[in-house]
Coordinates of C-alpha atoms in Angstrom, one line a residue:
Chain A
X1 CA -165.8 -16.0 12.4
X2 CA -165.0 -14.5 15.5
X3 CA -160.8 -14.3 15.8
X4 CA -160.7 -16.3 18.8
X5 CA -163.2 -19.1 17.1
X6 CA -160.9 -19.1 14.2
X7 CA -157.9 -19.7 16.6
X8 CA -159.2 -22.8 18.5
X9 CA -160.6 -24.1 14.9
X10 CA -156.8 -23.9 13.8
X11 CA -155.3 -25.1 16.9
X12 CA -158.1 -28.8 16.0
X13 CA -156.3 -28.9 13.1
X14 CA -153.2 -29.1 14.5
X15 CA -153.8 -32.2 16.9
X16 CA -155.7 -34.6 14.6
X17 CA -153.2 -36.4 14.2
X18 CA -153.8 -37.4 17.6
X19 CA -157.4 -36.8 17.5
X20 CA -159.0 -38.7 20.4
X21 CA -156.6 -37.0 23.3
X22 CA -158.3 -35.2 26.2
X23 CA -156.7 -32.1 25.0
X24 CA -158.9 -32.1 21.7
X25 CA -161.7 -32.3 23.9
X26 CA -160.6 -29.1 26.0
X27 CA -160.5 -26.8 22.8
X28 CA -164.3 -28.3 22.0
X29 CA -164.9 -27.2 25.3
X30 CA -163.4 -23.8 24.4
X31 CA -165.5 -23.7 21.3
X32 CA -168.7 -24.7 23.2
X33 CA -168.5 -21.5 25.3
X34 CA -166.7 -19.0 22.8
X35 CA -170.0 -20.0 20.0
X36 CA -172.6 -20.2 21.9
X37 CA -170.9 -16.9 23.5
X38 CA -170.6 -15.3 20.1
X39 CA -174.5 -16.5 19.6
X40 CA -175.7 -14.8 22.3
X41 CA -175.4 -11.5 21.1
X42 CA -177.6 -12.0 18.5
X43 CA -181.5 -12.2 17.6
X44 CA -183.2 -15.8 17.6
X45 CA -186.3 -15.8 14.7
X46 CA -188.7 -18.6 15.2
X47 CA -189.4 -20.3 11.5
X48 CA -192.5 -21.9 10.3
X49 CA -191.6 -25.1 10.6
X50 CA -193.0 -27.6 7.9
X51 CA -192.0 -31.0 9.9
X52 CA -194.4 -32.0 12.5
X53 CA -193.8 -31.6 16.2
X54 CA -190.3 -30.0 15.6
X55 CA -189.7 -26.1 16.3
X56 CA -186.6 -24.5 14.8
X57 CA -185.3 -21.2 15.0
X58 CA -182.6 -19.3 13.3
X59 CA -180.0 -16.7 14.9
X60 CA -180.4 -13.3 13.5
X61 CA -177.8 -10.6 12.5
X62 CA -180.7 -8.6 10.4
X63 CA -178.5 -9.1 7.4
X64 CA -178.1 -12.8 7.6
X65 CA -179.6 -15.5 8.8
X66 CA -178.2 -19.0 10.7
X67 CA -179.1 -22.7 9.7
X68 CA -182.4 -23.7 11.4
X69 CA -181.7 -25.0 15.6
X70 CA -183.5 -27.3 16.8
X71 CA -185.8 -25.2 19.6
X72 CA -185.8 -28.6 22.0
X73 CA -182.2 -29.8 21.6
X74 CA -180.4 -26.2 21.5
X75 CA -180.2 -25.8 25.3
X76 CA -176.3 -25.1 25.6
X77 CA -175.5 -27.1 28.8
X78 CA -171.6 -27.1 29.2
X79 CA -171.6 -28.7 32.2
X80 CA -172.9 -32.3 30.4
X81 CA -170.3 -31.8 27.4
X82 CA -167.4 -31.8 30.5
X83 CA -169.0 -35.0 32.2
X84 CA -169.4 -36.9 28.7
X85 CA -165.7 -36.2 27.7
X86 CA -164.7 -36.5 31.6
X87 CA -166.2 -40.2 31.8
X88 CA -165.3 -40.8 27.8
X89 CA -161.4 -40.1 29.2
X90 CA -161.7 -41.6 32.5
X91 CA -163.0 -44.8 31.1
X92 CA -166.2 -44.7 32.8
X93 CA -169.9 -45.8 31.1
X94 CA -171.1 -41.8 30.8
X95 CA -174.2 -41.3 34.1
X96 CA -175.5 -38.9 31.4
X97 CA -179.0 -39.7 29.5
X98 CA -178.2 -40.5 26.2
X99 CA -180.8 -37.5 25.5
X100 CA -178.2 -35.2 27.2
X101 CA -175.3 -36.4 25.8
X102 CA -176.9 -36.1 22.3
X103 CA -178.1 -32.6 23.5
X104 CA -174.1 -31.5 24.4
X105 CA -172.9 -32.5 21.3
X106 CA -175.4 -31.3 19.2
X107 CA -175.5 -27.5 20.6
X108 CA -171.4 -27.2 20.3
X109 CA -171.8 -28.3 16.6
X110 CA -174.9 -26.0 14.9
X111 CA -173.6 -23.8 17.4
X112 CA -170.3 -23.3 15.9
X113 CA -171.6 -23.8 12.5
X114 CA -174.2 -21.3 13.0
X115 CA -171.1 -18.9 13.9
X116 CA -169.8 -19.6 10.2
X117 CA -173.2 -18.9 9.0
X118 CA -173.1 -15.6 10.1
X119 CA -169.6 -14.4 9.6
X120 CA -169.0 -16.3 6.3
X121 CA -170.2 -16.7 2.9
X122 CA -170.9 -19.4 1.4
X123 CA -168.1 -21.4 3.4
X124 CA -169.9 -25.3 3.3
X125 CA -166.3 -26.7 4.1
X126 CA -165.3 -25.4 7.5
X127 CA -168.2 -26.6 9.0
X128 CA -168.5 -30.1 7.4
X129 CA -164.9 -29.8 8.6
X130 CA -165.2 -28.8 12.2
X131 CA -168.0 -31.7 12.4
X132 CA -166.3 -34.7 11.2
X133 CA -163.3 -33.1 13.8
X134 CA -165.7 -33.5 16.6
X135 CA -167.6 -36.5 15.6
X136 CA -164.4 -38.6 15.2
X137 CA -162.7 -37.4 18.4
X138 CA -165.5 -38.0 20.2
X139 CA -165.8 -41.9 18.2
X140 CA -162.3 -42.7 18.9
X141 CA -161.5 -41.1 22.4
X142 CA -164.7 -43.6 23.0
X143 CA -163.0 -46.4 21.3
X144 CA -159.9 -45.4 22.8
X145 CA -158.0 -45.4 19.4
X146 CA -156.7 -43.3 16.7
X147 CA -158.9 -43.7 13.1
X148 CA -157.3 -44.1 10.1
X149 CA -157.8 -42.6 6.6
X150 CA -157.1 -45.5 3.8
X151 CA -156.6 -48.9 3.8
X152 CA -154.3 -51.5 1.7
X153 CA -155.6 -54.0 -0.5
X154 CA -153.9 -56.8 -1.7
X155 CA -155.9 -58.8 -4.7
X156 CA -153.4 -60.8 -6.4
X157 CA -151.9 -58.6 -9.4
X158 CA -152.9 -55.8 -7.2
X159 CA -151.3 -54.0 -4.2
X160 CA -152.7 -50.8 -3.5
X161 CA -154.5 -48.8 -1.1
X162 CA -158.3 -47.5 -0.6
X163 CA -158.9 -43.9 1.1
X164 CA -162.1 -44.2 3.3
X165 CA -163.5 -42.3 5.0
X166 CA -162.4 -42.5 9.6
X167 CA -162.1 -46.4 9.9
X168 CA -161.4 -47.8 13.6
X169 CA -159.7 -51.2 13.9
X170 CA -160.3 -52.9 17.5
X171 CA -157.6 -55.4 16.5
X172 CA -158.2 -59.6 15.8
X173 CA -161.5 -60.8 16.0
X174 CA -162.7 -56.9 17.5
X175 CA -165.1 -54.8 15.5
X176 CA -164.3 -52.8 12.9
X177 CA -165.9 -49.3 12.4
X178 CA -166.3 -47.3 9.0
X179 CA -167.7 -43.6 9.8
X180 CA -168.8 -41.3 7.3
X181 CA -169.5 -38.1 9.0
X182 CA -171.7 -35.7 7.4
X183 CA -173.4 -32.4 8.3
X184 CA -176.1 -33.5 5.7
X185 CA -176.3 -36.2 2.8
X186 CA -179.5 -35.1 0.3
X187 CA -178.9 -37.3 -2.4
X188 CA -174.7 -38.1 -2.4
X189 CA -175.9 -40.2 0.8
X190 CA -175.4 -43.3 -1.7
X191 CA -171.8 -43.1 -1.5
X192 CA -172.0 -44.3 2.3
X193 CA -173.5 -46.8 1.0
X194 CA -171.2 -47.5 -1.3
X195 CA -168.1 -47.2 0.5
X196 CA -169.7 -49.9 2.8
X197 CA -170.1 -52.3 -0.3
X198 CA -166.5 -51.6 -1.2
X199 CA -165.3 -52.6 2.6
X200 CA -167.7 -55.6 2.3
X201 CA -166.0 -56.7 -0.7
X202 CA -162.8 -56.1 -0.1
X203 CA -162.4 -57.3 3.5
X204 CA -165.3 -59.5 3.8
X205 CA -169.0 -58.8 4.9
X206 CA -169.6 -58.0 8.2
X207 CA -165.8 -57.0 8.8
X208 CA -166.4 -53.5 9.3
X209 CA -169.6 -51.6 11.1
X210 CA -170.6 -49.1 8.7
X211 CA -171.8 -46.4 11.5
X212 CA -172.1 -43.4 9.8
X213 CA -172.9 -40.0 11.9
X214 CA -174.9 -37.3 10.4
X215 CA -176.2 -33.7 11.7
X216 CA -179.4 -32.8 10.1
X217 CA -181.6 -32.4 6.8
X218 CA -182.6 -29.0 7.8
X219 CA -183.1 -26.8 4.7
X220 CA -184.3 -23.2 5.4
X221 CA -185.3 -21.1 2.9
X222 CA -184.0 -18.0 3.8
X223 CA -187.0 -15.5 2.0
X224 CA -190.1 -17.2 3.1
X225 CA -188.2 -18.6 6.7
X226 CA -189.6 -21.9 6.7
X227 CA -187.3 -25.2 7.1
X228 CA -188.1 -28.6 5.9
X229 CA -186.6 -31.9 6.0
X230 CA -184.9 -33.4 3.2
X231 CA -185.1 -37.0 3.1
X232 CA -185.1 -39.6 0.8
X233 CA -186.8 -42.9 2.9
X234 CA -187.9 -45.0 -0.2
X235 CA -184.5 -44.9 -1.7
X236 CA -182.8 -45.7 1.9
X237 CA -184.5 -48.8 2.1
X238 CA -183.6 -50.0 -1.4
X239 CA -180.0 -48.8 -0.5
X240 CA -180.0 -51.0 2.5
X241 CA -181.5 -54.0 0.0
X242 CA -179.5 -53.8 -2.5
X243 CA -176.2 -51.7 -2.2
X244 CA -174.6 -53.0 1.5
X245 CA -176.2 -53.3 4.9
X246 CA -175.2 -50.1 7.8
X247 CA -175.1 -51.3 11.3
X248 CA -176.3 -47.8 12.5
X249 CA -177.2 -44.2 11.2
X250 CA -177.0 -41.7 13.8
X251 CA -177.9 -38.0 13.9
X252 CA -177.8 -35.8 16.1
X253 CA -181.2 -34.1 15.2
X254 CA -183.5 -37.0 13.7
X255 CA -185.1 -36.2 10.8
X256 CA -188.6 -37.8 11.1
X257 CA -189.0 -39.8 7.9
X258 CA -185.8 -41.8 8.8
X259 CA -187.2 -42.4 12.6
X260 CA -190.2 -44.1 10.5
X261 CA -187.7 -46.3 9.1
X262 CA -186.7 -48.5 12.5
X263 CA -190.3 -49.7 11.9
X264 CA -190.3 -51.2 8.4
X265 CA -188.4 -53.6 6.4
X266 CA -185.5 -53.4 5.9
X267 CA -183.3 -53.5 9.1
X268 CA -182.6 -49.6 9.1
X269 CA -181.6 -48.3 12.6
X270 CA -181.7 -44.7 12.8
X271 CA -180.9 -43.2 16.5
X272 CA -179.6 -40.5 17.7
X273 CA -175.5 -40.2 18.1
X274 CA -176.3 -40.0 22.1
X275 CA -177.4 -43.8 22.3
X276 CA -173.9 -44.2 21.0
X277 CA -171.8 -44.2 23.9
X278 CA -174.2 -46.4 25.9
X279 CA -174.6 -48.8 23.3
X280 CA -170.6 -49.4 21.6
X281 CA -169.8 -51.9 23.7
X282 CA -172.5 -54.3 22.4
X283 CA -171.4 -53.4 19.3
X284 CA -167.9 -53.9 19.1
X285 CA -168.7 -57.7 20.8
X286 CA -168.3 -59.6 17.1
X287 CA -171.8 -61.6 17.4
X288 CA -173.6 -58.0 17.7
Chain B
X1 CA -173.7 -16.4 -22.5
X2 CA -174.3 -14.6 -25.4
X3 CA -178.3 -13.6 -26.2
X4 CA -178.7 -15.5 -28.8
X5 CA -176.5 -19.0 -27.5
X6 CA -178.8 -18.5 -24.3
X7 CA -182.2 -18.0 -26.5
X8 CA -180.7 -21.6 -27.9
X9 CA -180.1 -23.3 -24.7
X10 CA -183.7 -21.9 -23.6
X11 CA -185.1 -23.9 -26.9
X12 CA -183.6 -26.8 -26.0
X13 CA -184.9 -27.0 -22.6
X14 CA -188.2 -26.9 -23.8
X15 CA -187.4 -29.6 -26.3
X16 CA -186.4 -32.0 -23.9
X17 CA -189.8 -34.2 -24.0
X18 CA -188.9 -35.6 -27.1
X19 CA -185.2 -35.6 -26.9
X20 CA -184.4 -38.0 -29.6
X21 CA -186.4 -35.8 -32.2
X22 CA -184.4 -34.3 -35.1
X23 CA -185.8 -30.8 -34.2
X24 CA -183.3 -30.9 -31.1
X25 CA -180.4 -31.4 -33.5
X26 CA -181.2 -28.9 -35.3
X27 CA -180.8 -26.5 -32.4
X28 CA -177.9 -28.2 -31.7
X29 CA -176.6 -27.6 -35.1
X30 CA -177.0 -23.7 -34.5
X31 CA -175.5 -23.8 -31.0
X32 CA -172.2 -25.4 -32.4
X33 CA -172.2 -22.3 -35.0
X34 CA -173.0 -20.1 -32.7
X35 CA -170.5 -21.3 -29.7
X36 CA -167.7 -21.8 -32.1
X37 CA -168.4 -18.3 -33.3
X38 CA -168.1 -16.2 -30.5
X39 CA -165.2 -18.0 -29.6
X40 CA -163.4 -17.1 -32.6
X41 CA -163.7 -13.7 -31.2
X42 CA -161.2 -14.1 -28.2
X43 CA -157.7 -15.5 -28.2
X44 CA -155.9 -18.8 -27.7
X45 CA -153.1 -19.3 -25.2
X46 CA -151.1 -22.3 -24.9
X47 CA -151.5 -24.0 -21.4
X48 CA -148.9 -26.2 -19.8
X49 CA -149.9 -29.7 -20.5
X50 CA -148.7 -32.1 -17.7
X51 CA -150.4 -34.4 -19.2
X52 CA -148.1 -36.9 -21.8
X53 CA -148.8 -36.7 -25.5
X54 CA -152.2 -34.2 -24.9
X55 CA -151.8 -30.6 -25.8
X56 CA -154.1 -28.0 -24.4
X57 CA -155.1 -24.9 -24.9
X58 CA -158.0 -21.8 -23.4
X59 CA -159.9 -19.0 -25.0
X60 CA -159.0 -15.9 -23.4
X61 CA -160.8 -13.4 -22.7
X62 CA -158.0 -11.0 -20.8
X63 CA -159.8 -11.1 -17.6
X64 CA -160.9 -14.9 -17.7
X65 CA -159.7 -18.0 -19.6
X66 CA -162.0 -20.7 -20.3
X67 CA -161.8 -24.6 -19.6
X68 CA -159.2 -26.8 -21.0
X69 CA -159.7 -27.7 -24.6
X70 CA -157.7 -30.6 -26.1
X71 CA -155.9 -29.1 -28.8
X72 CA -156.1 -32.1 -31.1
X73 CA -159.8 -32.9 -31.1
X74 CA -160.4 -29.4 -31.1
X75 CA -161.3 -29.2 -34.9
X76 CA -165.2 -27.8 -35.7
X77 CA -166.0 -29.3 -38.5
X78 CA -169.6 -28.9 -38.8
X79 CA -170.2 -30.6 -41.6
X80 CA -169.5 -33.8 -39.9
X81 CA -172.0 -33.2 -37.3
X82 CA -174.3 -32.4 -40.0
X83 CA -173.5 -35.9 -41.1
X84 CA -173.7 -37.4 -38.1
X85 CA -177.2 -36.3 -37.4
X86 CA -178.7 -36.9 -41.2
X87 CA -177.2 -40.4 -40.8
X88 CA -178.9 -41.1 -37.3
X89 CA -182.0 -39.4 -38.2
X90 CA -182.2 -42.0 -41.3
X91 CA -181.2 -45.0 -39.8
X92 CA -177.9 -44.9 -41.8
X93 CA -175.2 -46.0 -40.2
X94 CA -173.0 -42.9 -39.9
X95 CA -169.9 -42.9 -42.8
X96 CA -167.9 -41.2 -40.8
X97 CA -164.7 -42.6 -39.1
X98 CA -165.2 -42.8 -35.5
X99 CA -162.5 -40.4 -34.6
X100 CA -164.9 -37.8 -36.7
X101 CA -168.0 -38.6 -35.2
X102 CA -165.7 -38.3 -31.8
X103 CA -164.5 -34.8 -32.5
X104 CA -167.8 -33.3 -33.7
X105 CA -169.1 -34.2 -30.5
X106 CA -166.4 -33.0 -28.6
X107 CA -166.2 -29.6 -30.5
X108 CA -170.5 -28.9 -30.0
X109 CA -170.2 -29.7 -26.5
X110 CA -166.5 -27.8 -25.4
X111 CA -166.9 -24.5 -27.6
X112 CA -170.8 -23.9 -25.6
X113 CA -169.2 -25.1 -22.0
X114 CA -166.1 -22.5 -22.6
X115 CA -168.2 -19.9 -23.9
X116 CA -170.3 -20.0 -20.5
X117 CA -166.9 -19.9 -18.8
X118 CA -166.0 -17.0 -20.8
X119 CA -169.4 -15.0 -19.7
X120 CA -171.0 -16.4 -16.5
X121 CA -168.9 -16.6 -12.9
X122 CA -168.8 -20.1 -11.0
X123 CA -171.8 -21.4 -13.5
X124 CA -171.2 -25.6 -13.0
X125 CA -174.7 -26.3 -13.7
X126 CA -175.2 -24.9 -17.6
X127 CA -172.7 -26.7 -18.5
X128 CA -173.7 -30.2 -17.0
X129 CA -177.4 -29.5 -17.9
X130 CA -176.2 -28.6 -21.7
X131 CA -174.0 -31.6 -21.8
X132 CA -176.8 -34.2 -20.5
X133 CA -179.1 -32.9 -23.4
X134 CA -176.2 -33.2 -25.9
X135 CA -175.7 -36.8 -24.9
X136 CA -178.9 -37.9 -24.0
X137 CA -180.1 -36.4 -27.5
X138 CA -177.4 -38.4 -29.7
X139 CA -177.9 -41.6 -27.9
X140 CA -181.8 -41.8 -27.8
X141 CA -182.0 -40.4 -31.4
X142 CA -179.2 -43.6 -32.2
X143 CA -181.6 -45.8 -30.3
X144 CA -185.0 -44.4 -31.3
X145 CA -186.4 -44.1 -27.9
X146 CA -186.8 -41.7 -25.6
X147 CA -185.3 -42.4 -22.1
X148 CA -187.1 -42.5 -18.6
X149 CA -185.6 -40.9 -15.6
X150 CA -187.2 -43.7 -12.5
X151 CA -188.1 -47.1 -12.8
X152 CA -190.5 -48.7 -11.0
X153 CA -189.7 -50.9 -8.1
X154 CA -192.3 -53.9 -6.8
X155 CA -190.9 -55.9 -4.2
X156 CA -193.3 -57.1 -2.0
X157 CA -194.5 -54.7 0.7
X158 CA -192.4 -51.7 -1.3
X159 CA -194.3 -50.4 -4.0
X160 CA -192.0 -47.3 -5.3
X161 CA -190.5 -45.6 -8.0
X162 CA -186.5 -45.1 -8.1
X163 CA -185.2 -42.0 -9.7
X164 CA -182.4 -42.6 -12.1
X165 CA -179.7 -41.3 -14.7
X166 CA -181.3 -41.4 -18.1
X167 CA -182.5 -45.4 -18.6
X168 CA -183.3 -47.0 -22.0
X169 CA -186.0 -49.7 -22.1
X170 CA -185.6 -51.2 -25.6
X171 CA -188.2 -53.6 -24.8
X172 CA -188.6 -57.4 -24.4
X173 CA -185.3 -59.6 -24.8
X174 CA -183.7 -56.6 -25.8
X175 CA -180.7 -54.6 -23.9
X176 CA -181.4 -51.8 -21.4
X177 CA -179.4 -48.6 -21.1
X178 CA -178.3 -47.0 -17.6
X179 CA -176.4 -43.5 -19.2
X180 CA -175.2 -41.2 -16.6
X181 CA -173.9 -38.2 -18.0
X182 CA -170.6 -36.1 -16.7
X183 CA -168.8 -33.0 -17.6
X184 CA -166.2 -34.7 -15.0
X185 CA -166.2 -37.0 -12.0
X186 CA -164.0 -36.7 -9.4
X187 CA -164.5 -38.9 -6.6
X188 CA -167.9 -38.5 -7.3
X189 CA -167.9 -41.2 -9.8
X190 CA -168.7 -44.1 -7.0
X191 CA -172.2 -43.1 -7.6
X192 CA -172.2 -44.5 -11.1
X193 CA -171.4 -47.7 -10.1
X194 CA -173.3 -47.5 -6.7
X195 CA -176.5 -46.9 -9.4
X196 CA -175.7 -49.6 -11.3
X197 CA -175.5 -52.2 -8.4
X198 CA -179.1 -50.7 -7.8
X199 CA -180.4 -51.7 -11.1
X200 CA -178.6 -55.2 -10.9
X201 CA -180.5 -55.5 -7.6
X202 CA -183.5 -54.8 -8.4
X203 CA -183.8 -55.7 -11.8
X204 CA -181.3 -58.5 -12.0
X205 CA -177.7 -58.3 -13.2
X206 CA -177.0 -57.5 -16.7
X207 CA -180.6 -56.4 -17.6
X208 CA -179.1 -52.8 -18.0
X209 CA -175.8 -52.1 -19.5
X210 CA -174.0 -49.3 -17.5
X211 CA -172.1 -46.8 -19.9
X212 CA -171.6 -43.8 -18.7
X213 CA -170.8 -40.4 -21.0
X214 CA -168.0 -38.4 -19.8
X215 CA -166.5 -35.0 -21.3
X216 CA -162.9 -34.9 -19.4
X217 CA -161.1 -34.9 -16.6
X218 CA -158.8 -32.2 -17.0
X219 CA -158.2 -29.4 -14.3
X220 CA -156.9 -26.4 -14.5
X221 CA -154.7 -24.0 -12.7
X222 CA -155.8 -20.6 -14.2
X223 CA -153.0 -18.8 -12.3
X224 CA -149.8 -21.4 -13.4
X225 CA -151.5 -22.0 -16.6
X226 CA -150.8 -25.7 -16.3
X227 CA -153.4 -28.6 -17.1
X228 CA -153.9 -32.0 -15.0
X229 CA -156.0 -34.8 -15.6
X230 CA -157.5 -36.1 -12.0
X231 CA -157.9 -39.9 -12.7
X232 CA -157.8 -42.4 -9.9
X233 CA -157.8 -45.6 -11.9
X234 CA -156.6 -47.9 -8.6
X235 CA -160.2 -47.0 -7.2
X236 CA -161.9 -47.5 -10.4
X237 CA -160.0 -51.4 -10.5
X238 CA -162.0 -52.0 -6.7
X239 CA -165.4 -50.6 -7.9
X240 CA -165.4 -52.4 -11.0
X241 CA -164.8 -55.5 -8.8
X242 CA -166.9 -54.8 -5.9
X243 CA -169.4 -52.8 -6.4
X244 CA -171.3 -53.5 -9.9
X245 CA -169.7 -53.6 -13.3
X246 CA -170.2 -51.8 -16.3
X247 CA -170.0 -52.2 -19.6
X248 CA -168.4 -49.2 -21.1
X249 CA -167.0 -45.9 -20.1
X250 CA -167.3 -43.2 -22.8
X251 CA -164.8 -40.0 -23.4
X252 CA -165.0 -37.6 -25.4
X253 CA -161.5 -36.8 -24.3
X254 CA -159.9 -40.0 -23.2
X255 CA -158.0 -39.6 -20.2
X256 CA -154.7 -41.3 -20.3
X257 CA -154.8 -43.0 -17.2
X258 CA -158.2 -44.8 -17.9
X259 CA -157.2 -45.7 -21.4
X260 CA -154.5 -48.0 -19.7
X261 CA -157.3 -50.0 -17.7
X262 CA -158.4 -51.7 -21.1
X263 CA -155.2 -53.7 -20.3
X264 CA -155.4 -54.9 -16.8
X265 CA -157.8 -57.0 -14.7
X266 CA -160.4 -56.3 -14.5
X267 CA -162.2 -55.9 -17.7
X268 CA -163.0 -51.8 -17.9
X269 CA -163.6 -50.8 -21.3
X270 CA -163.0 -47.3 -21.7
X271 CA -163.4 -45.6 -24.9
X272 CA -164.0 -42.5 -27.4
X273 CA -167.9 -42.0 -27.2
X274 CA -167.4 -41.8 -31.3
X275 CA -167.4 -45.7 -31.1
X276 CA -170.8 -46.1 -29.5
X277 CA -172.4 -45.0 -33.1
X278 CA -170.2 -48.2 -34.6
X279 CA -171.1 -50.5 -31.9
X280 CA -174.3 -50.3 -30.4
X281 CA -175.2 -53.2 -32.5
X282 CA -173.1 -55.1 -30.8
X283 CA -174.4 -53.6 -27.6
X284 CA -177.8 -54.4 -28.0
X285 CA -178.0 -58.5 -28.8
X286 CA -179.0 -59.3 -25.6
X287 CA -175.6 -62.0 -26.1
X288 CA -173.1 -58.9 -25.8

């Protein structure tokens, strides 16, 4: 990646341990305009797009290509990332659309990812990386509180304690979140589930919200440039029967055979990560 | 891999439609001569064993060293894989002490992984692929059946099919097998028992017996020369209790850390896969 990408990913690094402070979200604002800068000076390629009524297109070096965009979300908009993370710090219910919100945060992410796509090989971690950095500042400057990586169990003869993935504890009688954040699931999606069932056993059902927050199931194939979605619906729903229940699963670029789901049993509510922010403090209420 | 070991593995692969069939063994039989004797050709080197009581050691090429192999099961004796496979082939229980059975195993299935370390760069898959055949061959050729790889699911408005590890359907009143097959797990292994509280959802608990196969968990540091094992047995305790439980959990090299869970709550039975041949007797009375 560019050097000055590279320094503002290293400098996230450095304040996660304070992840949801305002200035975490001034080096994502740095990031916005330094990828989406970087982006710019390259080529966009249209790709046959096999998922009905969604255009993607791919930036362009003419020896590599990026993941598939999104044609209607990508419209880099700076100006509503700042008045999402000024309201988020400020306390204030975001005036944004939840379509714009989800808009901001979606072109700073595939826009930075793109940048590793075209300046690294083969590198799946920095951006799965840089995306659960972004999606749990944004979480828990929203919640107002710091997430936390494990939790202890006590069971009798045992005293240990469970990594998880970002958990958010309100405090007595509050919500508890669990968020998996993933730039895609494909088939390890079952361990969300999982992990929920773990948290429900553990801690009792219903304790924690499992939330997770996911960024697309885009997959381009790079010869023939087409992109298609890979979902797994069927399984989902016996998932949701059978394994634990989620509260929510947002994305920030909807696949369309998960949208289908919010229609059919089970209870399955797949939204984009935008409605977040408007809808949190229904769900941290317990009776939600 | 070598022409001929990769001519073998090719066979194999077109073999897989009757996988229990004594024809695969056969195949089997030459790829554990083969293996074993293009290994000969390369050197042994001692690693660091961090591991209590387990000594290990890599071929070595010069320029690249292959996997961890346990020094003390690492014996080929194929004569008693001969024996192994006349016995299951004839219905005969096998005459062979467990540990023997054990070793053959573990000999056929190391000496073909480390010879495709040896010869092919950041190849996972070959390996796993080879090692599912090996397993999935010995078990449905001890059980008579072939396995299936979905299940149908019928619950009111769903009418799907749920793709699984290799299953066993012995038929009426009689046990069902949920195998998934590992070179290693990782934290990757919640799926196991995220797919087994699947199949006790759906098809009610204990109608399949969960026993996953597993080669090791050793890792290696090629440049300190040192060996770990990567065990998190605390986690295994919380999926065992919350999530589904199995019935066994099959080594070919025991890790030490499991072993110890045979003697703590909760019940985790965690063996040599040698003993499945002694006891899937026992395993099948629906009573077990």
């Amino acid at each position: 990646m560019s050097r000055k990408l590279e320094k503002l990913y290293r400098r996230i690094q450095k304040l996660t341990g304070n992840i949801k402070s305002s200035e975490v979200s001034d080096v994502f604002t740095d990031i916005f305009s330094e990828s989406t800068h970087f982006l710019n000076k390259f080529n966009r390629s249209d790709l046959a797009s096999k998922i009905p009524n969604k255009k993607y297109f791919v930036f362009d070096t003419g020896r590599k290509i990026s993941r598939a965009i999104n044609a209607d979300i990508y419209l880099p908009a700076i100006g509503d990332w700042l008045a999402l993370v000024h309201a988020i710090h400020n306390n204030d219910r975001p005036r944004l659309s939840s379509e714009k919100i989800n808009r901001a945060i979606y072109c700073l992410a595939i826009s930075f990812c793109a940048a590793i796509d075209l300046t690294k090989s083969g590198d799946q971690k920095t951006p799965g990386t840089f995306f659960e950095y972004l999606i749990g500042h944004l979480f828990s400057a929203r919640l107002g509180i710091n997430p936390r990586t494990n939790l202890p169990v006590l069971n009798l003869d045992m005293n240990t304690t469970l990594p998880t993935d970002y958990v958010f504890d309100l405090g007595p009688n509050q919500a508890k979140f669990h968020l998996p954040i993933k730039t895609s699931t494909r088939e390890r999606v079952i361990q969300v589930w999982a992990h929920q069932r773990v948290l429900d056993g553990v801690y009792g059902t219903g304790r924690f919200w499992g939330t997770p927050v996911i960024l697309a199931e885009t997959k381009t194939d790079s010869r023939k440039r087409e992109v298609i979605e890979i979902c797994l619906p069927e399984q989902w729903r016996i998932y949701q029967m059978h394994i634990a229940q989620l509260k929510r699963i947002y994305y920030l670029d909807v696949p369309a055979a998960y949208a289908r789901l919010n229609e059919v049993f089970p209870p399955l509510c797949v939204k984009p990560f935008g409605d977040f922010f408007g809808e949190v403090d229904i769900l941290i209420s317990p009776l939600s």
